[in-house]
Coordinates of C-alpha atoms in Angstrom, one line a residue:
Chain A
M1 CA 0.0 0.0 0.0
K2 CA 1.6 3.2 -1.2
Y3 CA -0.7 5.7 0.5
E4 CA -2.0 5.5 4.0
S5 CA -5.5 6.8 3.1
Q6 CA -6.1 3.7 0.9
K7 CA -6.8 2.0 4.2
I8 CA -10.2 3.8 4.2
A9 CA -11.4 1.0 1.8
Y10 CA -10.8 -1.5 4.6
A11 CA -13.8 -0.3 6.6
Y12 CA -16.0 0.1 3.5
F13 CA -15.2 -3.4 2.3
L14 CA -15.8 -4.9 5.8
A15 CA -19.3 -3.2 6.0
A16 CA -20.0 -4.4 2.5
M17 CA -19.1 -8.0 3.2
I18 CA -21.3 -8.1 6.3
L19 CA -24.2 -6.8 4.2
F20 CA -23.3 -9.3 1.5
V21 CA -23.9 -12.2 4.0
V22 CA -27.1 -10.6 5.1
Q23 CA -28.2 -10.2 1.5
V24 CA -27.7 -13.8 0.5
S25 CA -29.2 -15.1 3.7
G26 CA -32.3 -13.0 3.0
G27 CA -32.3 -14.5 -0.5
L28 CA -32.1 -18.0 0.9
L29 CA -35.0 -17.3 3.2
A30 CA -37.1 -15.9 0.3
G31 CA -36.2 -19.0 -1.7
W32 CA -37.4 -21.1 1.2
I33 CA -40.7 -19.2 1.4
Y34 CA -41.3 -20.1 -2.2
V35 CA -41.2 -23.8 -1.3
A36 CA -42.7 -23.6 2.2
P37 CA -45.0 -20.5 1.9
N38 CA -46.3 -20.6 5.5
T39 CA -42.8 -19.9 6.9
L40 CA -42.8 -16.8 9.1
S41 CA -45.8 -15.5 7.0
E42 CA -47.2 -13.4 9.8
V43 CA -44.0 -12.4 11.4
L44 CA -41.8 -11.5 8.4
P45 CA -43.9 -11.5 5.2
F46 CA -42.4 -12.2 1.8
N47 CA -42.4 -8.6 0.7
V48 CA -40.3 -7.6 3.8
V49 CA -37.8 -10.4 3.2
R50 CA -37.5 -9.3 -0.5
M51 CA -37.0 -5.7 0.4
L52 CA -34.1 -6.7 2.7
H53 CA -32.7 -8.9 0.0
T54 CA -32.7 -6.3 -2.7
N55 CA -31.9 -3.2 -0.6
S56 CA -28.9 -4.8 1.2
L57 CA -27.6 -5.9 -2.3
I58 CA -27.7 -2.3 -3.6
V59 CA -26.2 -0.8 -0.5
W60 CA -23.3 -3.3 -0.2
L61 CA -22.5 -2.9 -3.9
L62 CA -22.4 0.9 -3.5
L63 CA -20.2 0.5 -0.4
G64 CA -17.9 -1.6 -2.5
F65 CA -17.8 1.0 -5.2
F66 CA -17.0 3.8 -2.7
G67 CA -14.3 1.6 -1.0
A68 CA -12.8 0.8 -4.4
A69 CA -12.7 4.5 -5.3
Y70 CA -11.0 5.3 -2.0
F71 CA -8.5 2.4 -2.7
L72 CA -7.6 3.2 -6.2
I73 CA -7.8 7.0 -6.4
P74 CA -4.7 7.7 -4.2
E75 CA -2.6 5.4 -6.4
E76 CA -4.0 6.8 -9.7
S77 CA -3.8 10.4 -8.6
G78 CA -0.5 10.1 -6.8
R79 CA -1.7 11.6 -3.5
E80 CA -3.6 10.9 -0.3
I81 CA -7.4 11.2 -0.1
H82 CA -8.4 14.8 0.5
S83 CA -10.0 14.1 3.9
P84 CA -10.0 10.6 5.5
A85 CA -12.3 12.0 8.3
I86 CA -15.0 12.9 5.8
A87 CA -14.7 9.4 4.3
Y88 CA -15.4 7.8 7.7
Y89 CA -18.3 10.2 8.5
Q90 CA -19.7 9.2 5.2
L91 CA -19.5 5.6 6.1
A92 CA -21.1 6.2 9.5
I93 CA -24.1 7.9 7.8
L94 CA -24.5 5.0 5.4
V95 CA -24.3 2.4 8.2
L96 CA -26.8 4.4 10.3
G97 CA -29.2 4.7 7.3
T98 CA -28.9 0.9 6.6
L99 CA -29.7 0.1 10.2
G100 CA -32.6 2.5 10.1
V101 CA -33.9 0.8 7.0
V102 CA -33.7 -2.7 8.4
V103 CA -35.5 -1.7 11.6
T104 CA -38.2 0.2 9.7
Y105 CA -38.9 -2.6 7.3
V106 CA -38.8 -5.5 9.8
F107 CA -41.0 -3.9 12.4
D108 CA -43.0 -1.8 9.9
L109 CA -42.5 1.3 11.9
F110 CA -44.0 4.7 11.1
Q111 CA -46.2 3.3 8.4
G112 CA -47.6 6.1 6.3
N113 CA -45.3 8.7 7.7
F114 CA -43.9 10.8 4.9
L115 CA -40.5 11.2 6.5
L116 CA -40.0 8.1 8.7
G117 CA -42.1 5.4 7.0
K118 CA -41.1 3.3 4.1
D119 CA -41.7 4.6 0.6
G120 CA -42.8 1.5 -1.1
R121 CA -41.6 2.0 -4.7
E122 CA -39.6 -1.1 -5.7
F123 CA -35.9 -0.8 -4.7
L124 CA -36.5 2.8 -3.5
E125 CA -38.5 1.8 -0.4
Q126 CA -36.1 3.6 1.9
P127 CA -37.8 6.2 4.2
L128 CA -37.3 9.8 3.0
W129 CA -34.9 10.5 5.9
V130 CA -32.6 7.7 4.7
K131 CA -32.8 8.9 1.1
I132 CA -31.7 12.4 2.3
G133 CA -28.9 10.7 4.2
I134 CA -27.8 8.9 1.1
V135 CA -27.6 12.2 -0.8
V136 CA -25.6 13.8 2.0
A137 CA -23.2 10.9 2.1
A138 CA -22.9 10.9 -1.7
L139 CA -22.1 14.6 -1.7
M140 CA -19.5 14.1 1.0
F141 CA -18.0 11.3 -1.1
L142 CA -18.0 13.2 -4.4
Y143 CA -16.5 16.3 -2.7
N144 CA -13.8 14.1 -1.2
V145 CA -12.7 12.2 -4.2
S146 CA -13.2 15.0 -6.7
M147 CA -10.9 17.2 -4.6
T148 CA -8.3 14.4 -4.5
V149 CA -8.4 13.9 -8.3
L150 CA -8.4 17.6 -9.2
A151 CA -5.3 18.2 -7.1
G152 CA -3.5 15.1 -8.4
K153 CA -2.7 13.3 -11.6
K154 CA -5.7 12.8 -13.9
T155 CA -5.9 9.4 -15.6
A156 CA -8.6 7.9 -17.8
I157 CA -9.5 5.5 -14.9
T158 CA -10.2 8.2 -12.4
N159 CA -12.0 10.2 -15.1
V160 CA -14.4 7.5 -16.0
L161 CA -14.8 6.4 -12.4
L162 CA -15.7 10.0 -11.4
I163 CA -18.2 10.4 -14.2
G164 CA -19.8 7.1 -13.2
L165 CA -20.0 8.1 -9.5
W166 CA -21.3 11.6 -10.3
G167 CA -23.9 10.0 -12.5
I168 CA -25.0 7.6 -9.8
A169 CA -25.6 10.6 -7.4
L170 CA -27.4 12.8 -9.9
L171 CA -29.7 10.1 -11.2
F172 CA -30.5 9.1 -7.6
L173 CA -32.2 12.5 -7.3
F174 CA -35.1 11.1 -9.4
A175 CA -35.8 8.9 -6.4
F176 CA -37.4 12.0 -4.8
Y177 CA -39.7 12.6 -7.7
N178 CA -42.8 10.4 -7.4
P179 CA -45.6 11.6 -9.7
A180 CA -49.2 10.7 -8.9
N181 CA -49.6 9.3 -12.4
L182 CA -48.4 5.7 -12.2
S183 CA -47.1 5.6 -15.8
L184 CA -45.0 8.8 -15.2
D185 CA -43.8 7.3 -11.9
K186 CA -42.6 4.2 -13.7
M187 CA -41.0 6.2 -16.5
Y188 CA -38.9 8.3 -14.1
W189 CA -38.3 5.4 -11.7
W190 CA -36.3 3.8 -14.5
Y191 CA -34.1 6.9 -14.7
V192 CA -32.7 5.7 -11.4
V193 CA -33.0 1.9 -11.8
H194 CA -32.0 1.4 -15.5
L195 CA -29.7 4.3 -15.9
W196 CA -27.8 3.1 -12.8
V197 CA -27.3 -0.6 -13.6
E198 CA -27.3 -0.4 -17.4
G199 CA -25.6 3.0 -17.5
V200 CA -23.4 4.7 -15.0
W201 CA -22.7 1.5 -13.0
E202 CA -21.1 0.1 -16.1
L203 CA -18.7 3.1 -16.1
V204 CA -17.7 2.3 -12.5
M205 CA -17.4 -1.4 -13.4
A206 CA -15.2 -0.7 -16.4
A207 CA -13.0 1.7 -14.5
I208 CA -12.4 -0.7 -11.6
L209 CA -11.8 -3.5 -14.1
A210 CA -9.3 -1.4 -16.0
Y211 CA -7.4 -0.7 -12.8
L212 CA -7.3 -4.4 -11.9
M213 CA -6.1 -5.3 -15.4
L214 CA -3.4 -2.6 -15.2
K215 CA -2.2 -4.0 -11.9
L216 CA -2.6 -7.7 -12.5
T217 CA -1.3 -8.0 -16.1
G218 CA 1.1 -5.2 -16.4
V219 CA -0.2 -4.2 -19.8
D220 CA 0.7 -0.6 -20.8
R221 CA -1.6 2.1 -19.4
E222 CA -2.0 3.5 -22.9
V223 CA -3.6 0.3 -24.2
V224 CA -5.9 -0.1 -21.1
E225 CA -7.1 3.5 -21.4
K226 CA -8.1 3.2 -25.0
W227 CA -10.0 0.0 -24.3
L228 CA -11.7 1.8 -21.3
Y229 CA -13.0 4.7 -23.4
V230 CA -14.3 2.4 -26.2
I231 CA -16.1 0.2 -23.6
V232 CA -17.8 3.0 -21.7
G233 CA -18.7 4.7 -25.0
T234 CA -20.6 1.6 -26.1
S235 CA -22.1 1.3 -22.7
L236 CA -23.7 4.7 -22.8
F237 CA -24.5 4.7 -26.6
T238 CA -26.6 1.6 -26.1
G239 CA -27.6 1.8 -22.5
I240 CA -29.3 5.3 -22.6
L241 CA -31.8 4.5 -25.3
G242 CA -31.8 0.9 -24.2
T243 CA -34.0 2.3 -21.3
G244 CA -36.7 1.9 -23.9
H245 CA -37.0 -1.8 -23.2
H246 CA -38.7 -0.9 -19.9
Y247 CA -41.1 1.4 -21.7
Y248 CA -43.0 -1.2 -23.8
W249 CA -46.0 -1.9 -21.5
I250 CA -46.2 1.0 -19.0
G251 CA -48.2 3.4 -21.1
A252 CA -45.4 5.0 -23.0
P253 CA -45.5 5.6 -26.8
G254 CA -45.2 2.7 -29.2
Y255 CA -41.9 3.8 -30.7
W256 CA -40.1 2.6 -27.6
Q257 CA -40.8 -0.9 -28.8
W258 CA -38.4 -0.4 -31.7
I259 CA -35.9 1.9 -30.0
G260 CA -35.8 -0.3 -26.9
S261 CA -35.5 -3.5 -29.0
I262 CA -32.6 -2.3 -31.1
F263 CA -30.6 -0.4 -28.5
S264 CA -31.0 -2.9 -25.7
T265 CA -29.9 -5.7 -28.1
L266 CA -26.8 -3.7 -28.6
E267 CA -26.3 -3.5 -24.8
I268 CA -24.6 -6.8 -25.2
V269 CA -21.7 -5.1 -26.9
P270 CA -20.0 -3.4 -23.9
F271 CA -20.2 -6.6 -21.9
F272 CA -18.7 -8.6 -24.8
L273 CA -16.0 -6.0 -25.0
M274 CA -15.2 -6.1 -21.3
M275 CA -14.9 -9.9 -21.6
V276 CA -12.6 -9.7 -24.6
F277 CA -10.6 -6.9 -22.9
S278 CA -9.9 -8.9 -19.8
F279 CA -8.9 -12.0 -21.7
V280 CA -6.7 -10.1 -24.2
M281 CA -5.0 -8.2 -21.4
V282 CA -4.2 -11.4 -19.5
W283 CA -3.0 -13.0 -22.8
K284 CA -0.7 -10.0 -23.6
G285 CA 0.3 -9.2 -20.0
R286 CA 3.9 -9.7 -19.0
R287 CA 3.4 -9.7 -15.3
D288 CA 2.9 -12.9 -13.3
H289 CA 1.0 -11.4 -10.4
P290 CA 0.9 -13.6 -7.3
N291 CA -2.8 -12.9 -6.6
K292 CA -4.4 -15.5 -8.8
A293 CA -7.7 -15.4 -7.0
A294 CA -8.1 -11.7 -7.9
L295 CA -7.4 -12.6 -11.5
L296 CA -9.9 -15.4 -11.4
W297 CA -12.6 -13.0 -10.1
S298 CA -11.7 -10.4 -12.7
L299 CA -12.0 -12.9 -15.6
G300 CA -15.1 -14.4 -13.9
T301 CA -16.9 -11.0 -13.6
T302 CA -16.5 -10.2 -17.3
T303 CA -17.6 -13.7 -18.4
L304 CA -20.6 -14.0 -16.0
A305 CA -21.6 -10.4 -16.8
F306 CA -21.5 -11.2 -20.5
F307 CA -23.8 -14.2 -20.0
G308 CA -26.0 -12.7 -17.2
A309 CA -26.4 -9.2 -18.4
G310 CA -25.7 -9.7 -22.1
V311 CA -27.0 -13.0 -23.2
W312 CA -29.8 -13.4 -20.6
G313 CA -30.8 -9.8 -21.1
F314 CA -31.1 -10.3 -24.9
L315 CA -33.1 -13.5 -24.3
H316 CA -36.2 -11.5 -23.4
T317 CA -35.5 -7.9 -24.6
L318 CA -37.1 -8.0 -28.1
H319 CA -40.5 -6.5 -27.6
G320 CA -42.2 -9.4 -29.5
V321 CA -40.6 -11.9 -27.0
N322 CA -41.0 -9.6 -24.0
Y323 CA -44.7 -9.4 -24.6
Y324 CA -44.9 -13.0 -23.4
T325 CA -42.0 -13.1 -20.9
H326 CA -42.4 -9.8 -19.2
G327 CA -42.6 -10.2 -15.4
T328 CA -42.1 -13.9 -15.3
Q329 CA -39.3 -16.0 -13.7
I330 CA -37.3 -15.3 -16.9
T331 CA -36.8 -11.8 -15.5
A332 CA -35.8 -13.2 -12.1
A333 CA -33.2 -15.5 -13.8
H334 CA -31.7 -12.6 -15.8
G335 CA -31.7 -10.3 -12.7
H336 CA -29.8 -12.8 -10.6
L337 CA -27.0 -13.7 -13.0
A338 CA -26.6 -10.1 -14.2
F339 CA -26.2 -8.6 -10.8
F340 CA -23.9 -11.5 -9.6
G341 CA -21.8 -11.5 -12.8
A342 CA -21.4 -7.8 -13.3
Y343 CA -21.4 -6.2 -9.9
V344 CA -21.1 -8.8 -7.2
S345 CA -18.1 -10.5 -8.8
L346 CA -16.5 -7.2 -9.7
N347 CA -16.7 -6.1 -6.0
L348 CA -15.3 -9.5 -4.9
A349 CA -12.5 -9.1 -7.4
I350 CA -11.4 -5.7 -6.0
F351 CA -11.8 -7.0 -2.4
T352 CA -9.6 -10.0 -3.2
Y353 CA -7.0 -7.8 -4.8
A354 CA -7.1 -5.1 -2.1
F355 CA -7.3 -7.0 1.1
P356 CA -3.9 -8.6 1.1
I357 CA -2.3 -5.2 0.2
M358 CA -4.2 -3.3 2.9
R359 CA -3.2 -6.0 5.5
N360 CA 0.3 -5.9 4.1
R361 CA 0.9 -9.6 3.5
D362 CA 0.8 -12.3 0.9
P363 CA -2.6 -12.9 -0.7
Y364 CA -3.8 -15.6 1.7
N365 CA -5.8 -17.7 1.3
Q366 CA -6.2 -18.0 -2.4
V367 CA -7.2 -21.6 -2.7
L368 CA -10.2 -21.2 -0.4
N369 CA -11.0 -17.9 -2.2
M370 CA -11.0 -19.6 -5.6
A371 CA -13.1 -22.5 -4.2
S372 CA -15.6 -19.9 -3.1
F373 CA -15.6 -18.5 -6.7
W374 CA -16.6 -21.8 -8.1
L375 CA -19.1 -22.5 -5.4
M376 CA -20.9 -19.2 -5.8
S377 CA -20.7 -19.1 -9.6
G378 CA -21.8 -22.7 -9.9
G379 CA -24.7 -22.1 -7.6
M380 CA -25.7 -18.9 -9.4
A381 CA -25.4 -20.5 -12.8
F382 CA -27.6 -23.4 -11.6
M383 CA -30.1 -21.0 -10.1
T384 CA -30.2 -19.1 -13.4
F385 CA -30.9 -22.3 -15.4
V386 CA -33.7 -23.5 -13.2
L387 CA -35.4 -20.1 -13.1
T388 CA -35.1 -19.9 -16.9
F389 CA -36.8 -23.3 -17.2
A390 CA -39.5 -22.2 -14.6
G391 CA -39.9 -19.0 -16.6
T392 CA -40.3 -20.8 -19.9
I393 CA -43.0 -23.1 -18.5
Q394 CA -44.7 -20.1 -16.8
T395 CA -44.6 -18.1 -20.0
H396 CA -46.3 -20.9 -22.0
L397 CA -48.9 -21.9 -19.4
Q398 CA -49.8 -18.4 -18.2
R399 CA -49.2 -16.1 -21.2
V400 CA -50.0 -18.5 -24.1
M401 CA -52.5 -20.9 -22.6
G402 CA -54.0 -18.4 -20.2
Q403 CA -53.9 -20.5 -17.0
N404 CA -54.3 -18.7 -13.7
Y405 CA -51.2 -17.4 -12.0
M406 CA -51.3 -19.5 -8.9
E407 CA -52.3 -22.6 -10.8
V408 CA -49.1 -22.2 -12.9
Q409 CA -47.0 -21.5 -9.8
D410 CA -48.1 -24.8 -8.2
Q411 CA -46.6 -26.6 -11.2
L412 CA -43.2 -24.9 -10.8
V413 CA -42.5 -26.1 -7.3
L414 CA -39.8 -28.6 -8.4
F415 CA -37.8 -25.7 -9.9
Y416 CA -38.2 -23.7 -6.7
Y417 CA -36.7 -26.6 -4.7
M418 CA -33.7 -26.7 -7.1
R419 CA -33.4 -22.9 -6.8
F420 CA -33.3 -23.2 -3.0
G421 CA -30.5 -25.8 -3.3
A422 CA -28.6 -23.5 -5.6
G423 CA -29.1 -20.8 -3.0
I424 CA -27.5 -22.9 -0.3
A425 CA -24.4 -23.2 -2.5
V426 CA -24.3 -19.5 -3.0
V427 CA -24.6 -18.7 0.7
L428 CA -21.9 -21.3 1.6
G429 CA -19.7 -19.7 -1.1
A430 CA -20.3 -16.2 0.3
I431 CA -19.4 -17.3 3.8
L432 CA -16.3 -19.2 2.5
F433 CA -15.2 -16.0 0.7
V434 CA -15.5 -13.8 3.7
Y435 CA -13.6 -16.5 5.7
A436 CA -10.8 -16.8 3.1
I437 CA -10.4 -13.0 3.0
L438 CA -10.3 -12.4 6.7
V439 CA -9.1 -15.4 8.7
P440 CA -6.4 -17.7 7.3
Q441 CA -2.8 -16.9 8.1
R442 CA -1.2 -19.2 5.5
E443 CA -1.8 -20.7 2.1
A444 CA -3.6 -24.1 2.1
I445 CA -1.7 -25.4 -0.9
E446 CA 1.8 -24.2 -1.7
P447 CA 2.0 -22.8 -5.2
G448 CA 4.4 -24.7 -7.5
K449 CA 7.7 -23.1 -8.5
R450 CA 7.6 -21.8 -12.0
D451 CA 10.4 -22.5 -14.5
V452 CA 12.0 -19.4 -15.6
L453 CA 12.6 -19.5 -19.4
S454 CA 15.1 -17.3 -20.9
P455 CA 14.1 -15.6 -24.1
A456 CA 16.5 -17.8 -26.1
E457 CA 14.6 -20.9 -25.2
Chain B
M1 CA -6.3 -0.9 -32.0
R2 CA -3.3 1.4 -31.9
E3 CA -3.6 1.9 -35.7
V4 CA -7.3 2.7 -35.7
M5 CA -7.5 5.5 -33.1
T6 CA -5.7 7.2 -30.4
T7 CA -6.8 7.4 -26.7
S8 CA -7.9 11.0 -27.1
M9 CA -10.0 10.1 -30.1
A10 CA -11.6 7.4 -28.1
R11 CA -12.3 9.8 -25.3
N12 CA -13.8 12.4 -27.5
I13 CA -16.1 9.9 -29.2
F14 CA -17.2 8.8 -25.7
Y15 CA -18.0 12.3 -24.7
G16 CA -19.6 13.4 -27.9
G17 CA -21.6 10.3 -28.5
S18 CA -22.9 10.2 -24.9
I19 CA -24.1 13.8 -25.1
F20 CA -25.8 13.0 -28.4
F21 CA -27.7 10.1 -26.9
V22 CA -28.6 11.9 -23.8
L23 CA -30.1 14.7 -25.8
I24 CA -32.1 12.2 -27.9
F25 CA -33.3 10.5 -24.8
L26 CA -34.3 13.7 -23.1
G27 CA -36.3 14.8 -26.2
L28 CA -38.1 11.5 -26.3
S29 CA -38.7 11.7 -22.6
V30 CA -40.5 15.0 -23.0
H31 CA -42.7 13.6 -25.7
S32 CA -43.4 10.5 -23.7
H33 CA -44.3 12.5 -20.6
I34 CA -46.8 14.5 -22.7
Y35 CA -48.1 11.3 -24.3
I36 CA -48.7 9.6 -21.0
V37 CA -50.5 12.5 -19.5
N38 CA -52.7 13.4 -22.5
T39 CA -53.2 10.0 -24.2
S40 CA -52.3 6.7 -22.6
T41 CA -53.7 7.5 -19.1
A42 CA -56.3 10.0 -20.1
S43 CA -59.3 7.7 -20.3
M44 CA -60.0 8.1 -16.6
P45 CA -59.4 11.3 -14.5
L46 CA -56.6 11.1 -11.9
T47 CA -58.9 11.8 -8.9
E48 CA -57.8 12.4 -5.3
S49 CA -59.0 8.9 -4.5
V50 CA -56.8 7.3 -7.1
V51 CA -53.8 9.3 -5.8
R52 CA -54.5 8.2 -2.2
G53 CA -54.9 4.6 -3.5
K54 CA -51.5 4.7 -5.1
R55 CA -50.0 5.8 -1.8
I56 CA -51.7 2.9 0.0
W57 CA -50.2 0.6 -2.6
E58 CA -46.8 2.1 -1.8
E59 CA -47.0 2.2 2.0
H60 CA -47.7 -1.5 2.2
A61 CA -44.9 -2.4 -0.3
C62 CA -47.4 -4.4 -2.3
V63 CA -45.0 -4.3 -5.3
N64 CA -42.6 -6.6 -3.3
C65 CA -45.0 -9.6 -3.9
H66 CA -47.2 -8.5 -6.8
S67 CA -46.3 -7.0 -10.2
L68 CA -48.1 -4.0 -11.7
H69 CA -47.8 -3.7 -15.5
G70 CA -45.3 -6.6 -15.1
E71 CA -42.9 -4.7 -12.8
G72 CA -42.4 -5.8 -9.2
A73 CA -42.0 -9.1 -7.5
Y74 CA -43.2 -12.4 -9.1
F75 CA -44.5 -14.0 -5.9
A76 CA -48.1 -13.0 -6.3
P77 CA -50.4 -12.3 -9.3
E78 CA -50.2 -9.4 -11.6
V79 CA -52.6 -6.6 -10.5
G80 CA -52.4 -4.2 -13.5
N81 CA -55.4 -6.1 -15.0
V82 CA -56.9 -7.5 -11.9
M83 CA -60.1 -5.5 -12.3
T84 CA -60.6 -6.9 -15.8
R85 CA -59.9 -10.4 -14.5
W86 CA -62.6 -9.9 -11.8
G87 CA -64.9 -8.5 -14.5
V88 CA -65.5 -5.3 -12.5
I89 CA -63.5 -2.8 -14.5
D90 CA -66.5 -0.6 -15.2
K91 CA -68.4 -1.3 -11.9
P92 CA -66.6 0.7 -9.2
K93 CA -69.0 -0.4 -6.5
E94 CA -68.6 -4.1 -7.2
A95 CA -64.8 -3.6 -7.6
F96 CA -64.7 -2.2 -4.1
E97 CA -66.8 -5.0 -2.7
T98 CA -64.7 -7.7 -4.4
L99 CA -61.5 -6.2 -3.2
K100 CA -62.8 -5.7 0.3
G101 CA -63.9 -9.4 0.4
W102 CA -60.5 -10.4 -0.8
M103 CA -58.5 -8.2 1.6
E104 CA -60.5 -9.2 4.6
A105 CA -60.1 -12.9 3.9
Q106 CA -56.3 -12.6 4.3
P107 CA -54.2 -14.2 5.6
S108 CA -55.8 -17.5 4.4
R109 CA -53.5 -19.6 6.7
I110 CA -54.1 -22.6 4.3
P111 CA -51.0 -24.9 4.7
G112 CA -48.9 -24.9 1.5
R113 CA -50.5 -21.7 0.1
R114 CA -48.7 -18.5 -0.4
Q115 CA -49.8 -16.1 2.3
M116 CA -50.9 -12.5 1.9
P117 CA -50.7 -10.4 5.0
G118 CA -53.9 -9.2 6.6
Y119 CA -53.8 -5.4 6.2
K120 CA -56.2 -3.6 8.4
L121 CA -57.6 -1.1 5.9
T122 CA -60.7 1.1 6.4
D123 CA -63.5 1.0 3.8
E124 CA -62.3 4.3 2.6
Q125 CA -58.8 3.1 2.0
I126 CA -60.0 -0.1 0.2
R127 CA -62.2 2.2 -2.0
D128 CA -59.1 4.3 -2.8
L129 CA -57.0 1.3 -3.6
S130 CA -59.8 -0.1 -5.8
N131 CA -60.0 3.1 -7.7
F132 CA -56.3 3.1 -8.2
L133 CA -56.3 -0.4 -9.6
I134 CA -59.2 0.5 -11.9
W135 CA -57.3 3.6 -13.1
A136 CA -54.1 1.5 -13.7
D137 CA -56.1 -1.1 -15.5
K138 CA -57.5 1.6 -17.9
T139 CA -54.0 2.7 -19.0
D140 CA -53.2 2.0 -22.6
T141 CA -50.4 -0.6 -22.1
K142 CA -50.2 -1.6 -25.8
G143 CA -52.2 -4.7 -25.3
W144 CA -50.2 -6.1 -22.4
P145 CA -50.8 -8.5 -20.7
P146 CA -51.6 -11.0 -23.5
N147 CA -54.6 -12.4 -21.6
N148 CA -56.7 -12.1 -18.4
A149 CA -54.3 -14.4 -16.4
G150 CA -51.9 -11.4 -16.3

């Protein structure tokens, strides 16, 4: 660790990992309620469990992004973070807000109160006071990192990262605008939800990925930077108008069916480029970095994002297909693999890379960490497959044959059992990951000595 | 790629292209906003009762089990067309009574059945919620969902 203030990331990543375990445990409980619907039904209804599952996901991913920014910006800018104190206050606000959200949801406190009660739009359920807290924390963060970058060296990586993070904060402001007209509400709601995950989050992802490639493969900065701009260019060129694929059936004009179909089909391009980028960099790289687990997660995130966000997104994005699949388990399948591939794995990649450096020791314990990659990825892939099958059957029975919703659901139970099994693998993988990062003091399996070949050979 | 373009070219394409697409998106958003207000949701007035009903829908986080116009959770039936499914889309009084009967029968406590919480709503609130769901059902959603099953 070159700069003392990079250590700020440690606290952010720890908080993120705690929420990660909460998130997947909540997911497992929700998966269990699908197969045993009477579980906790009057203590902790499904809608509350799902809010905890989705909200904790979003918060921990953001904490990971913030931490990653604090970790890589000092190195890129060549100077310490402007104010470490502000960074810790920012974290305190976010943690307080998170605790407030959990208590509000679980005990359903202040229901109906405009300031203290939950808000109830999907993913934006946080009470108003928490939303305000998020904005305050975001402003503190942006001030802090922008001051650091402006005073130091400006690189393509910090540039793209900052544009992405500013975009996240500005788009979040639409969370405060809730029109009484449901269709308008939905239209602007997607400004936050879609333009985050299929827009500015991709900028953050590409920037962090570029940093990891730079460090892990040793490829020239010039090459990495050019790739980075091409990738984020295709992200925004496709992702902004790709918002149209959410405007097919909410009361918006019909032209969105064509605009949405065409541009969201092209949304596969940035994910394909990120995958190609990571593999080409590893292929061309001269550096044999000792942190193989970080490399595995880096290649894993681009590959799984390509399939989860790219291929599974395309699967149901054409409006003629979406007419039948919209709001079925197909969407759930895509959502799970897309978030896991693109944003969960990316965060776990930077955690894996940064933790040994922040703790100033060899990258222990890589073998366990890599095992957790395969356990989580395998579980998530299996979950995606079974939900896709469930969604296919649901689409046919419900949307083509016109059978009632609950009648159809009763026929999908087998898939929900398999999804629960896949969920167990994911939770075990998550716990194993946290253990591998924090606990072991030595490598489980000694790495083999590599033969050094001279160029003449 | 070195031959094709330089880093600063790539950066400028990124900036210029992004601004271009943002402007198109904003233009279409303005048109869509006007279209939604004046055309697709204009068949029924957005009354005070409908607005209150939307708030009830939000305060109880209904969207985290149900979907509405296909968006939300997939744990419980679509409600964007529930009034059509119940055959009460043009009968507000029957819509209210049917919804009231349904709400007050929850939770069913039938073993192996998905459970809806028993929300203690007043008649006034149920009427508002019912009006909101009728209003949503009357939105022109380009023929979605494909059938009454939702």
